[in-house]
PDB file of C-alpha atoms in Angstrom:
ATOM      1  CA  UNK A  21      45.382 -46.553  -2.565  1.00 39.00           C
ATOM      2  CA  UNK A  22      45.839 -48.692   0.483  1.00 38.00           C
ATOM      3  CA  UNK A  23      48.972 -50.428  -0.828  1.00 40.00           C
ATOM      4  CA  UNK A  24      52.225 -49.504   0.847  1.00 39.00           C
ATOM      5  CA  UNK A  25      54.152 -49.128  -2.407  1.00 40.00           C
ATOM      6  CA  UNK A  26      51.884 -46.659  -4.154  1.00 41.00           C
ATOM      7  CA  UNK A  27      49.160 -44.180  -3.276  1.00 42.00           C
ATOM      8  CA  UNK A  28      46.949 -41.502  -4.750  1.00 42.00           C
ATOM      9  CA  UNK A  29      46.770 -37.937  -3.571  1.00 40.00           C
ATOM     10  CA  UNK A  30      43.050 -37.106  -3.999  1.00 40.00           C
ATOM     11  CA  UNK A  31      43.684 -33.347  -4.007  1.00 38.00           C
ATOM     12  CA  UNK A  32      46.463 -33.318  -6.590  1.00 38.00           C
ATOM     13  CA  UNK A  33      45.345 -36.345  -8.561  1.00 38.00           C
ATOM     14  CA  UNK A  34      48.877 -37.781  -8.578  1.00 34.00           C
ATOM     15  CA  UNK A  35      50.220 -41.202  -7.856  1.00 38.00           C
ATOM     16  CA  UNK A  36      53.124 -41.725  -5.498  1.00 42.00           C
ATOM     17  CA  UNK A  37      55.630 -44.001  -7.206  1.00 40.00           C
ATOM     18  CA  UNK A  38      56.797 -47.314  -5.726  1.00 42.00           C
ATOM     19  CA  UNK A  39      59.418 -47.015  -3.016  1.00 43.00           C
ATOM     20  CA  UNK A  40      62.896 -46.848  -4.419  1.00 44.00           C
ATOM     21  CA  UNK A  41      61.883 -44.669  -7.366  1.00 46.00           C
ATOM     22  CA  UNK A  42      63.889 -41.427  -7.264  1.00 43.00           C
ATOM     23  CA  UNK A  43      60.960 -39.441  -8.639  1.00 41.00           C
ATOM     24  CA  UNK A  44      58.939 -37.969  -5.766  1.00 37.00           C
ATOM     25  CA  UNK A  45      55.610 -37.743  -7.612  1.00 38.00           C
ATOM     26  CA  UNK A  46      54.294 -38.320 -11.108  1.00 48.00           C
ATOM     27  CA  UNK A  47      51.067 -37.851 -12.949  1.00 60.00           C
ATOM     28  CA  UNK A  48      49.250 -41.155 -13.184  1.00 76.00           C
ATOM     29  CA  UNK A  49      49.817 -42.788 -16.558  1.00 85.00           C
ATOM     30  CA  UNK A  50      46.603 -43.299 -18.556  1.00 89.00           C
ATOM     31  CA  UNK A  51      45.322 -46.826 -18.914  1.00 93.00           C
ATOM     32  CA  UNK A  52      45.747 -48.532 -22.329  1.00 94.00           C
ATOM     33  CA  UNK A  53      43.094 -47.233 -24.718  1.00 92.00           C
ATOM     34  CA  UNK A  54      42.071 -50.757 -25.731  1.00 94.00           C
ATOM     35  CA  UNK A  55      41.019 -51.933 -22.251  1.00 95.00           C
ATOM     36  CA  UNK A  56      37.407 -50.901 -22.862  1.00 94.00           C
ATOM     37  CA  UNK A  57      37.258 -52.928 -26.077  1.00 95.00           C
ATOM     38  CA  UNK A  58      38.594 -56.049 -24.361  1.00 95.00           C
ATOM     39  CA  UNK A  59      36.159 -55.687 -21.450  1.00 95.00           C
ATOM     40  CA  UNK A  60      33.249 -55.162 -23.857  1.00 94.00           C
ATOM     41  CA  UNK A  61      34.269 -58.180 -25.979  1.00 94.00           C
ATOM     42  CA  UNK A  62      34.296 -60.446 -22.916  1.00 93.00           C
ATOM     43  CA  UNK A  63      30.889 -59.179 -21.793  1.00 90.00           C
ATOM     44  CA  UNK A  64      29.337 -59.362 -25.278  1.00 89.00           C
ATOM     45  CA  UNK A  65      30.512 -62.943 -25.799  1.00 90.00           C
ATOM     46  CA  UNK A  66      28.664 -64.012 -22.640  1.00 89.00           C
ATOM     47  CA  UNK A  67      25.442 -62.093 -23.363  1.00 86.00           C
ATOM     48  CA  UNK A  68      25.357 -62.626 -27.135  1.00 88.00           C
ATOM     49  CA  UNK A  69      22.229 -64.868 -27.118  1.00 88.00           C
ATOM     50  CA  UNK A  70      20.211 -62.078 -25.465  1.00 83.00           C
ATOM     51  CA  UNK A  71      21.469 -59.479 -27.933  1.00 81.00           C
ATOM     52  CA  UNK A  72      20.629 -61.820 -30.809  1.00 84.00           C
ATOM     53  CA  UNK A  73      17.091 -62.262 -29.456  1.00 85.00           C
ATOM     54  CA  UNK A  74      16.638 -58.501 -29.030  1.00 79.00           C
ATOM     55  CA  UNK A  75      17.576 -57.837 -32.680  1.00 78.00           C
ATOM     56  CA  UNK A  76      15.268 -60.586 -33.943  1.00 80.00           C
ATOM     57  CA  UNK A  77      12.358 -59.241 -31.910  1.00 80.00           C
ATOM     58  CA  UNK A  78      12.965 -55.782 -33.352  1.00 74.00           C
ATOM     59  CA  UNK A  79      13.254 -56.913 -36.978  1.00 72.00           C
ATOM     60  CA  UNK A  80      10.812 -59.834 -37.232  1.00 68.00           C
ATOM     61  CA  UNK A  81       7.329 -60.853 -36.233  1.00 66.00           C
ATOM     62  CA  UNK A  82       8.516 -62.861 -33.228  1.00 69.00           C
ATOM     63  CA  UNK A  83       6.374 -62.357 -30.118  1.00 73.00           C
ATOM     64  CA  UNK A  84       8.081 -62.577 -26.755  1.00 79.00           C
ATOM     65  CA  UNK A  85      11.673 -63.200 -25.727  1.00 82.00           C
ATOM     66  CA  UNK A  86      11.241 -66.833 -24.620  1.00 86.00           C
ATOM     67  CA  UNK A  87       9.369 -67.814 -27.774  1.00 86.00           C
ATOM     68  CA  UNK A  88      12.017 -66.165 -29.931  1.00 85.00           C
ATOM     69  CA  UNK A  89      14.786 -68.086 -28.140  1.00 88.00           C
ATOM     70  CA  UNK A  90      12.849 -71.355 -28.503  1.00 87.00           C
ATOM     71  CA  UNK A  91      12.352 -70.647 -32.212  1.00 86.00           C
ATOM     72  CA  UNK A  92      16.074 -70.050 -32.713  1.00 85.00           C
ATOM     73  CA  UNK A  93      17.086 -73.239 -30.868  1.00 90.00           C
ATOM     74  CA  UNK A  94      14.461 -75.321 -32.694  1.00 89.00           C
ATOM     75  CA  UNK A  95      15.668 -74.102 -36.086  1.00 85.00           C
ATOM     76  CA  UNK A  96      19.443 -74.004 -35.588  1.00 84.00           C
ATOM     77  CA  UNK A  97      20.266 -75.701 -32.286  1.00 89.00           C
ATOM     78  CA  UNK A  98      22.008 -74.110 -29.319  1.00 89.00           C
ATOM     79  CA  UNK A  99      24.790 -72.914 -31.638  1.00 88.00           C
ATOM     80  CA  UNK A 100      22.169 -70.764 -33.342  1.00 86.00           C
ATOM     81  CA  UNK A 101      22.117 -68.524 -30.255  1.00 89.00           C
ATOM     82  CA  UNK A 102      25.655 -67.460 -31.208  1.00 90.00           C
ATOM     83  CA  UNK A 103      24.941 -66.587 -34.839  1.00 84.00           C
ATOM     84  CA  UNK A 104      26.812 -63.427 -35.773  1.00 82.00           C
ATOM     85  CA  UNK A 105      29.301 -63.615 -32.903  1.00 89.00           C
ATOM     86  CA  UNK A 106      32.180 -62.485 -35.139  1.00 87.00           C
ATOM     87  CA  UNK A 107      30.164 -59.393 -36.033  1.00 86.00           C
ATOM     88  CA  UNK A 108      29.651 -58.693 -32.341  1.00 88.00           C
ATOM     89  CA  UNK A 109      33.377 -59.004 -31.577  1.00 91.00           C
ATOM     90  CA  UNK A 110      34.281 -56.743 -34.509  1.00 91.00           C
ATOM     91  CA  UNK A 111      31.825 -54.196 -33.195  1.00 90.00           C
ATOM     92  CA  UNK A 112      33.238 -54.294 -29.663  1.00 93.00           C
ATOM     93  CA  UNK A 113      36.817 -53.800 -30.847  1.00 93.00           C
ATOM     94  CA  UNK A 114      35.819 -50.776 -32.939  1.00 93.00           C
ATOM     95  CA  UNK A 115      32.800 -49.032 -31.414  1.00 94.00           C
ATOM     96  CA  UNK A 116      33.269 -50.010 -27.765  1.00 94.00           C
ATOM     97  CA  UNK A 117      37.023 -49.550 -27.760  1.00 95.00           C
ATOM     98  CA  UNK A 118      36.617 -46.065 -29.248  1.00 95.00           C
ATOM     99  CA  UNK A 119      33.847 -44.947 -26.901  1.00 95.00           C
ATOM    100  CA  UNK A 120      35.782 -45.742 -23.737  1.00 96.00           C
ATOM    101  CA  UNK A 121      38.983 -44.189 -25.095  1.00 95.00           C
ATOM    102  CA  UNK A 122      37.270 -40.988 -26.242  1.00 96.00           C
ATOM    103  CA  UNK A 123      35.235 -40.715 -23.026  1.00 96.00           C
ATOM    104  CA  UNK A 124      38.365 -40.655 -20.876  1.00 92.00           C
ATOM    105  CA  UNK A 125      39.912 -38.023 -23.157  1.00 94.00           C
ATOM    106  CA  UNK A 126      36.707 -35.949 -23.310  1.00 96.00           C
ATOM    107  CA  UNK A 127      36.326 -35.863 -19.518  1.00 94.00           C
ATOM    108  CA  UNK A 128      39.774 -34.339 -19.214  1.00 91.00           C
ATOM    109  CA  UNK A 129      39.062 -31.899 -22.048  1.00 94.00           C
ATOM    110  CA  UNK A 130      35.749 -30.555 -20.684  1.00 94.00           C
ATOM    111  CA  UNK A 131      36.752 -30.513 -17.010  1.00 93.00           C
ATOM    112  CA  UNK A 132      40.054 -28.895 -16.116  1.00 90.00           C
ATOM    113  CA  UNK A 133      39.135 -27.729 -12.597  1.00 91.00           C
ATOM    114  CA  UNK A 134      40.111 -29.623  -9.408  1.00 89.00           C
ATOM    115  CA  UNK A 135      37.793 -32.357  -8.157  1.00 86.00           C
ATOM    116  CA  UNK A 136      35.460 -34.721 -10.003  1.00 87.00           C
ATOM    117  CA  UNK A 137      33.480 -33.387 -12.993  1.00 91.00           C
ATOM    118  CA  UNK A 138      29.800 -32.514 -12.471  1.00 92.00           C
ATOM    119  CA  UNK A 139      27.089 -34.692 -14.014  1.00 91.00           C
ATOM    120  CA  UNK A 140      26.454 -32.424 -17.006  1.00 93.00           C
ATOM    121  CA  UNK A 141      30.131 -32.516 -17.982  1.00 95.00           C
ATOM    122  CA  UNK A 142      30.180 -36.294 -17.721  1.00 95.00           C
ATOM    123  CA  UNK A 143      27.076 -36.408 -19.924  1.00 95.00           C
ATOM    124  CA  UNK A 144      28.766 -34.075 -22.426  1.00 96.00           C
ATOM    125  CA  UNK A 145      31.878 -36.255 -22.470  1.00 96.00           C
ATOM    126  CA  UNK A 146      29.701 -39.333 -22.981  1.00 96.00           C
ATOM    127  CA  UNK A 147      27.882 -37.647 -25.864  1.00 96.00           C
ATOM    128  CA  UNK A 148      31.166 -36.782 -27.580  1.00 97.00           C
ATOM    129  CA  UNK A 149      32.441 -40.328 -27.116  1.00 96.00           C
ATOM    130  CA  UNK A 150      29.206 -41.792 -28.458  1.00 95.00           C
ATOM    131  CA  UNK A 151      29.162 -39.569 -31.540  1.00 95.00           C
ATOM    132  CA  UNK A 152      32.732 -40.428 -32.507  1.00 96.00           C
ATOM    133  CA  UNK A 153      32.369 -44.148 -31.764  1.00 95.00           C
ATOM    134  CA  UNK A 154      28.970 -44.384 -33.492  1.00 93.00           C
ATOM    135  CA  UNK A 155      30.386 -43.043 -36.755  1.00 94.00           C
ATOM    136  CA  UNK A 156      33.623 -45.046 -36.707  1.00 94.00           C
ATOM    137  CA  UNK A 157      31.899 -48.256 -35.597  1.00 92.00           C
ATOM    138  CA  UNK A 158      28.926 -48.050 -37.991  1.00 93.00           C
ATOM    139  CA  UNK A 159      30.173 -50.692 -40.507  1.00 93.00           C
ATOM    140  CA  UNK A 160      30.749 -53.214 -37.714  1.00 91.00           C
ATOM    141  CA  UNK A 161      27.374 -52.361 -36.164  1.00 88.00           C
ATOM    142  CA  UNK A 162      25.689 -52.922 -39.521  1.00 89.00           C
ATOM    143  CA  UNK A 163      27.428 -56.249 -39.968  1.00 90.00           C
ATOM    144  CA  UNK A 164      26.477 -57.385 -36.461  1.00 87.00           C
ATOM    145  CA  UNK A 165      22.786 -56.581 -36.993  1.00 84.00           C
ATOM    146  CA  UNK A 166      22.647 -58.326 -40.380  1.00 88.00           C
ATOM    147  CA  UNK A 167      24.352 -61.465 -39.123  1.00 87.00           C
ATOM    148  CA  UNK A 168      22.188 -61.701 -36.016  1.00 82.00           C
ATOM    149  CA  UNK A 169      18.916 -61.212 -37.900  1.00 81.00           C
ATOM    150  CA  UNK A 170      19.781 -63.370 -40.904  1.00 84.00           C
ATOM    151  CA  UNK A 171      18.468 -66.793 -39.937  1.00 79.00           C
ATOM    152  CA  UNK A 172      15.182 -65.350 -38.729  1.00 75.00           C
ATOM    153  CA  UNK A 173      14.386 -64.376 -42.352  1.00 81.00           C
ATOM    154  CA  UNK A 174      13.087 -66.477 -45.241  1.00 84.00           C
ATOM    155  CA  UNK A 175      16.010 -68.176 -47.075  1.00 86.00           C
ATOM    156  CA  UNK A 176      15.660 -65.984 -50.159  1.00 85.00           C
ATOM    157  CA  UNK A 177      16.164 -62.802 -48.105  1.00 85.00           C
ATOM    158  CA  UNK A 178      19.230 -63.898 -46.152  1.00 88.00           C
ATOM    159  CA  UNK A 179      22.689 -62.422 -46.597  1.00 89.00           C
ATOM    160  CA  UNK A 180      24.485 -65.663 -45.611  1.00 88.00           C
ATOM    161  CA  UNK A 181      27.738 -64.025 -44.559  1.00 90.00           C
ATOM    162  CA  UNK A 182      30.321 -66.549 -43.331  1.00 88.00           C
ATOM    163  CA  UNK A 183      31.892 -64.119 -40.872  1.00 89.00           C
ATOM    164  CA  UNK A 184      32.157 -60.396 -40.279  1.00 89.00           C
ATOM    165  CA  UNK A 185      35.266 -59.833 -42.430  1.00 90.00           C
ATOM    166  CA  UNK A 186      33.846 -61.729 -45.397  1.00 92.00           C
ATOM    167  CA  UNK A 187      30.556 -59.932 -44.816  1.00 91.00           C
ATOM    168  CA  UNK A 188      32.192 -56.493 -45.023  1.00 91.00           C
ATOM    169  CA  UNK A 189      33.971 -57.530 -48.232  1.00 93.00           C
ATOM    170  CA  UNK A 190      30.754 -58.799 -49.816  1.00 93.00           C
ATOM    171  CA  UNK A 191      28.742 -55.795 -48.673  1.00 92.00           C
ATOM    172  CA  UNK A 192      31.332 -53.450 -50.208  1.00 93.00           C
ATOM    173  CA  UNK A 193      31.507 -55.407 -53.473  1.00 93.00           C
ATOM    174  CA  UNK A 194      27.745 -55.802 -53.856  1.00 92.00           C
ATOM    175  CA  UNK A 195      26.508 -52.483 -52.443  1.00 91.00           C
ATOM    176  CA  UNK A 196      29.500 -50.142 -52.674  1.00 90.00           C
ATOM    177  CA  UNK A 197      31.363 -48.234 -49.974  1.00 89.00           C
ATOM    178  CA  UNK A 198      28.289 -46.083 -49.398  1.00 88.00           C
ATOM    179  CA  UNK A 199      26.694 -49.124 -47.718  1.00 88.00           C
ATOM    180  CA  UNK A 200      29.081 -48.580 -44.790  1.00 91.00           C
ATOM    181  CA  UNK A 201      27.084 -45.490 -43.858  1.00 90.00           C
ATOM    182  CA  UNK A 202      23.687 -47.179 -43.947  1.00 89.00           C
ATOM    183  CA  UNK A 203      21.780 -46.379 -40.763  1.00 84.00           C
ATOM    184  CA  UNK A 204      24.561 -44.082 -39.555  1.00 90.00           C
ATOM    185  CA  UNK A 205      22.178 -41.319 -38.401  1.00 88.00           C
ATOM    186  CA  UNK A 206      20.092 -43.428 -35.967  1.00 82.00           C
ATOM    187  CA  UNK A 207      23.194 -45.434 -35.016  1.00 85.00           C
ATOM    188  CA  UNK A 208      25.160 -42.299 -34.125  1.00 90.00           C
ATOM    189  CA  UNK A 209      22.114 -40.870 -32.323  1.00 86.00           C
ATOM    190  CA  UNK A 210      21.760 -44.091 -30.346  1.00 83.00           C
ATOM    191  CA  UNK A 211      25.483 -44.084 -29.558  1.00 91.00           C
ATOM    192  CA  UNK A 212      25.262 -40.515 -28.244  1.00 94.00           C
ATOM    193  CA  UNK A 213      22.283 -41.433 -26.074  1.00 90.00           C
ATOM    194  CA  UNK A 214      23.857 -44.691 -24.898  1.00 91.00           C
ATOM    195  CA  UNK A 215      27.144 -43.206 -23.817  1.00 94.00           C
ATOM    196  CA  UNK A 216      25.585 -40.060 -22.387  1.00 94.00           C
ATOM    197  CA  UNK A 217      23.337 -42.247 -20.230  1.00 93.00           C
ATOM    198  CA  UNK A 218      25.450 -45.343 -19.558  1.00 95.00           C
ATOM    199  CA  UNK A 219      28.986 -44.020 -19.075  1.00 95.00           C
ATOM    200  CA  UNK A 220      27.965 -40.784 -17.378  1.00 94.00           C
ATOM    201  CA  UNK A 221      25.368 -42.418 -15.102  1.00 95.00           C
ATOM    202  CA  UNK A 222      27.851 -45.135 -14.072  1.00 96.00           C
ATOM    203  CA  UNK A 223      30.367 -42.492 -13.077  1.00 95.00           C
ATOM    204  CA  UNK A 224      27.635 -40.481 -11.350  1.00 94.00           C
ATOM    205  CA  UNK A 225      26.206 -43.414  -9.370  1.00 95.00           C
ATOM    206  CA  UNK A 226      29.697 -44.545  -8.402  1.00 94.00           C
ATOM    207  CA  UNK A 227      30.768 -41.063  -7.331  1.00 93.00           C
ATOM    208  CA  UNK A 228      27.601 -40.363  -5.341  1.00 93.00           C
ATOM    209  CA  UNK A 229      27.710 -43.677  -3.495  1.00 94.00           C
ATOM    210  CA  UNK A 230      31.310 -43.023  -2.497  1.00 93.00           C
ATOM    211  CA  UNK A 231      30.704 -39.354  -1.623  1.00 91.00           C
ATOM    212  CA  UNK A 232      27.718 -40.191   0.568  1.00 91.00           C
ATOM    213  CA  UNK A 233      29.748 -43.013   2.175  1.00 90.00           C
ATOM    214  CA  UNK A 234      27.089 -45.577   1.267  1.00 91.00           C
ATOM    215  CA  UNK A 235      29.714 -47.957  -0.102  1.00 92.00           C
ATOM    216  CA  UNK A 236      33.450 -48.207  -0.460  1.00 91.00           C
ATOM    217  CA  UNK A 237      35.093 -48.561  -3.847  1.00 91.00           C
ATOM    218  CA  UNK A 238      35.031 -52.227  -4.816  1.00 93.00           C
ATOM    219  CA  UNK A 239      33.113 -54.894  -6.773  1.00 94.00           C
ATOM    220  CA  UNK A 240      29.817 -54.377  -4.863  1.00 95.00           C
ATOM    221  CA  UNK A 241      29.872 -50.663  -5.612  1.00 95.00           C
ATOM    222  CA  UNK A 242      30.707 -51.342  -9.265  1.00 96.00           C
ATOM    223  CA  UNK A 243      27.790 -53.795  -9.462  1.00 96.00           C
ATOM    224  CA  UNK A 244      25.242 -51.341  -8.009  1.00 95.00           C
ATOM    225  CA  UNK A 245      26.459 -48.448 -10.171  1.00 96.00           C
ATOM    226  CA  UNK A 246      26.288 -50.691 -13.254  1.00 95.00           C
ATOM    227  CA  UNK A 247      22.724 -51.723 -12.381  1.00 93.00           C
ATOM    228  CA  UNK A 248      21.599 -48.097 -12.304  1.00 94.00           C
ATOM    229  CA  UNK A 249      23.494 -47.249 -15.486  1.00 95.00           C
ATOM    230  CA  UNK A 250      21.978 -50.167 -17.395  1.00 92.00           C
ATOM    231  CA  UNK A 251      18.395 -49.224 -16.504  1.00 89.00           C
ATOM    232  CA  UNK A 252      18.895 -45.569 -17.431  1.00 90.00           C
ATOM    233  CA  UNK A 253      20.604 -46.469 -20.712  1.00 91.00           C
ATOM    234  CA  UNK A 254      17.975 -49.024 -21.807  1.00 89.00           C
ATOM    235  CA  UNK A 255      15.111 -46.564 -21.437  1.00 82.00           C
ATOM    236  CA  UNK A 256      16.889 -43.627 -23.046  1.00 85.00           C
ATOM    237  CA  UNK A 257      18.188 -45.628 -26.016  1.00 82.00           C
ATOM    238  CA  UNK A 258      15.201 -47.808 -26.921  1.00 83.00           C
ATOM    239  CA  UNK A 259      13.665 -45.612 -29.690  1.00 81.00           C
ATOM    240  CA  UNK A 260      16.960 -45.071 -31.528  1.00 77.00           C
ATOM    241  CA  UNK A 261      17.893 -48.740 -31.073  1.00 78.00           C
ATOM    242  CA  UNK A 262      14.686 -49.983 -32.688  1.00 82.00           C
ATOM    243  CA  UNK A 263      15.011 -47.539 -35.615  1.00 80.00           C
ATOM    244  CA  UNK A 264      18.663 -48.454 -36.148  1.00 74.00           C
ATOM    245  CA  UNK A 265      17.920 -52.197 -36.305  1.00 75.00           C
ATOM    246  CA  UNK A 266      15.000 -51.766 -38.704  1.00 79.00           C
ATOM    247  CA  UNK A 267      16.852 -49.407 -41.053  1.00 77.00           C
ATOM    248  CA  UNK A 268      19.984 -51.548 -41.200  1.00 72.00           C
ATOM    249  CA  UNK A 269      17.903 -54.657 -41.867  1.00 71.00           C
ATOM    250  CA  UNK A 270      15.544 -53.147 -44.488  1.00 69.00           C
ATOM    251  CA  UNK A 271      15.388 -54.447 -48.062  1.00 62.00           C
ATOM    252  CA  UNK A 272      14.493 -52.604 -51.231  1.00 58.00           C
ATOM    253  CA  UNK A 273      15.014 -49.041 -52.553  1.00 56.00           C
ATOM    254  CA  UNK A 274      13.474 -46.302 -50.455  1.00 55.00           C
ATOM    255  CA  UNK A 275      12.651 -48.671 -47.614  1.00 54.00           C
ATOM    256  CA  UNK A 276      15.648 -47.860 -45.441  1.00 56.00           C
ATOM    257  CA  UNK A 277      15.283 -44.114 -44.917  1.00 68.00           C
ATOM    258  CA  UNK A 278      14.628 -43.015 -41.351  1.00 71.00           C
ATOM    259  CA  UNK A 279      11.330 -41.300 -42.246  1.00 79.00           C
ATOM    260  CA  UNK A 280      10.100 -44.289 -44.263  1.00 79.00           C
ATOM    261  CA  UNK A 281      10.763 -46.672 -41.375  1.00 79.00           C
ATOM    262  CA  UNK A 282       9.081 -44.332 -38.875  1.00 79.00           C
ATOM    263  CA  UNK A 283       5.982 -43.857 -41.080  1.00 81.00           C
ATOM    264  CA  UNK A 284       5.586 -47.576 -41.766  1.00 81.00           C
ATOM    265  CA  UNK A 285       6.151 -48.578 -38.132  1.00 79.00           C
ATOM    266  CA  UNK A 286       3.751 -45.936 -36.789  1.00 82.00           C
ATOM    267  CA  UNK A 287       1.053 -46.971 -39.248  1.00 83.00           C
ATOM    268  CA  UNK A 288       1.383 -50.677 -38.469  1.00 83.00           C
ATOM    269  CA  UNK A 289       2.168 -50.682 -34.745  1.00 82.00           C
ATOM    270  CA  UNK A 290       1.560 -47.249 -33.220  1.00 81.00           C
ATOM    271  CA  UNK A 291       4.070 -45.141 -31.244  1.00 79.00           C
ATOM    272  CA  UNK A 292       4.893 -47.908 -28.768  1.00 78.00           C
ATOM    273  CA  UNK A 293       6.905 -49.628 -31.519  1.00 80.00           C
ATOM    274  CA  UNK A 294       9.805 -47.471 -30.271  1.00 80.00           C
ATOM    275  CA  UNK A 295       9.936 -49.569 -27.101  1.00 82.00           C
ATOM    276  CA  UNK A 296       9.484 -52.944 -28.738  1.00 82.00           C
ATOM    277  CA  UNK A 297      12.017 -55.350 -27.317  1.00 78.00           C
ATOM    278  CA  UNK A 298      12.569 -53.214 -24.164  1.00 82.00           C
ATOM    279  CA  UNK A 299      12.475 -56.230 -21.826  1.00 83.00           C
ATOM    280  CA  UNK A 300      15.056 -58.289 -23.755  1.00 77.00           C
ATOM    281  CA  UNK A 301      17.053 -55.081 -24.336  1.00 79.00           C
ATOM    282  CA  UNK A 302      17.099 -54.422 -20.568  1.00 85.00           C
ATOM    283  CA  UNK A 303      17.712 -58.105 -19.820  1.00 80.00           C
ATOM    284  CA  UNK A 304      20.617 -58.062 -22.238  1.00 73.00           C
ATOM    285  CA  UNK A 305      21.999 -54.624 -21.378  1.00 82.00           C
ATOM    286  CA  UNK A 306      21.977 -55.136 -17.604  1.00 88.00           C
ATOM    287  CA  UNK A 307      24.323 -58.115 -17.518  1.00 86.00           C
ATOM    288  CA  UNK A 308      26.351 -56.571 -20.353  1.00 86.00           C
ATOM    289  CA  UNK A 309      26.718 -53.286 -18.469  1.00 92.00           C
ATOM    290  CA  UNK A 310      27.554 -55.068 -15.218  1.00 94.00           C
ATOM    291  CA  UNK A 311      30.067 -57.375 -16.902  1.00 94.00           C
ATOM    292  CA  UNK A 312      31.702 -54.552 -18.866  1.00 94.00           C
ATOM    293  CA  UNK A 313      32.294 -52.322 -15.858  1.00 96.00           C
ATOM    294  CA  UNK A 314      33.240 -55.124 -13.454  1.00 95.00           C
ATOM    295  CA  UNK A 315      35.672 -56.503 -16.044  1.00 95.00           C
ATOM    296  CA  UNK A 316      37.040 -53.070 -16.896  1.00 96.00           C
ATOM    297  CA  UNK A 317      37.624 -52.205 -13.240  1.00 95.00           C
ATOM    298  CA  UNK A 318      39.465 -55.501 -12.706  1.00 95.00           C
ATOM    299  CA  UNK A 319      41.546 -54.992 -15.855  1.00 95.00           C
ATOM    300  CA  UNK A 320      42.536 -51.556 -14.555  1.00 95.00           C
ATOM    301  CA  UNK A 321      43.514 -53.062 -11.199  1.00 94.00           C
ATOM    302  CA  UNK A 322      45.552 -55.659 -13.058  1.00 95.00           C
ATOM    303  CA  UNK A 323      47.372 -52.909 -14.956  1.00 95.00           C
ATOM    304  CA  UNK A 324      48.010 -51.090 -11.657  1.00 94.00           C
ATOM    305  CA  UNK A 325      49.519 -54.228 -10.112  1.00 94.00           C
ATOM    306  CA  UNK A 326      51.628 -54.828 -13.216  1.00 95.00           C
ATOM    307  CA  UNK A 327      52.994 -51.274 -13.098  1.00 94.00           C
ATOM    308  CA  UNK A 328      53.658 -51.457  -9.367  1.00 94.00           C
ATOM    309  CA  UNK A 329      55.669 -54.621  -9.955  1.00 93.00           C
ATOM    310  CA  UNK A 330      57.879 -52.683 -12.353  1.00 92.00           C
ATOM    311  CA  UNK A 331      56.206 -53.514 -15.666  1.00 91.00           C
ATOM    312  CA  UNK A 332      56.621 -50.907 -18.409  1.00 90.00           C
ATOM    313  CA  UNK A 333      54.755 -52.360 -21.382  1.00 91.00           C
ATOM    314  CA  UNK A 334      51.293 -51.196 -20.224  1.00 90.00           C
TER     315      UNK A 334
END
């Protein structure tokens, strides 16, 4: 660090304490595990209309992102672009919070040697984080998809959940606890792919740009690294994302299995159905990825400043 009161030894990975502290050196305290969830919630609240449009393109007959947005506004007003926001926030504070927390732990677990971890270890850590978060966050993911897609359906096929908590209660009462695992296979697969590509590629881009002295650590670097991570993640995750949305939104017995959805979609649309909604997915994921990492980096800096000022609660 460049501050006079604290600094990081890049070889030892330790932080020099503020002047006046009798301890000569201490291992840097981990950041609060919930920072990733807060950063993701802020980003998702801003980009929610794009995520809503992506889900409706994947689960309905809407053609084109702009037309889908116009259809939503015409039917439900501007507020309609924020349908299912409580489901999105529930998802961010379960799935997203867990993936960032587990990723930091997994990186330390798979890389114990000096220096930064290589790309394959970062990808492995991202895969572990995605698998854990995808399973734990599946009920919230399911609720988010249902709430976002609901008003694009005919009235008789809508779930009409008031909010995510009431929706989880109704889903459990009407469909049983087993409904919490609906779509868990493609959701977990997507989560593995997402975190392997997004978290690992962000770290990789950031590390390479610093190592090659292209940029110094700061908001511009975070923006560029996020841009690369978002593009990689969108392409890698598109097939699993489409399958997850269609399975979670399916009606009727036997219609929600992974094989049934694949067979029906291939027969009706061909193999390119796996990339349906790629443009709105990229359009939505890019600002989300940029906002998440920019926000997370600033939250971490805020925690650093708080600790340097003597704070002990974080």
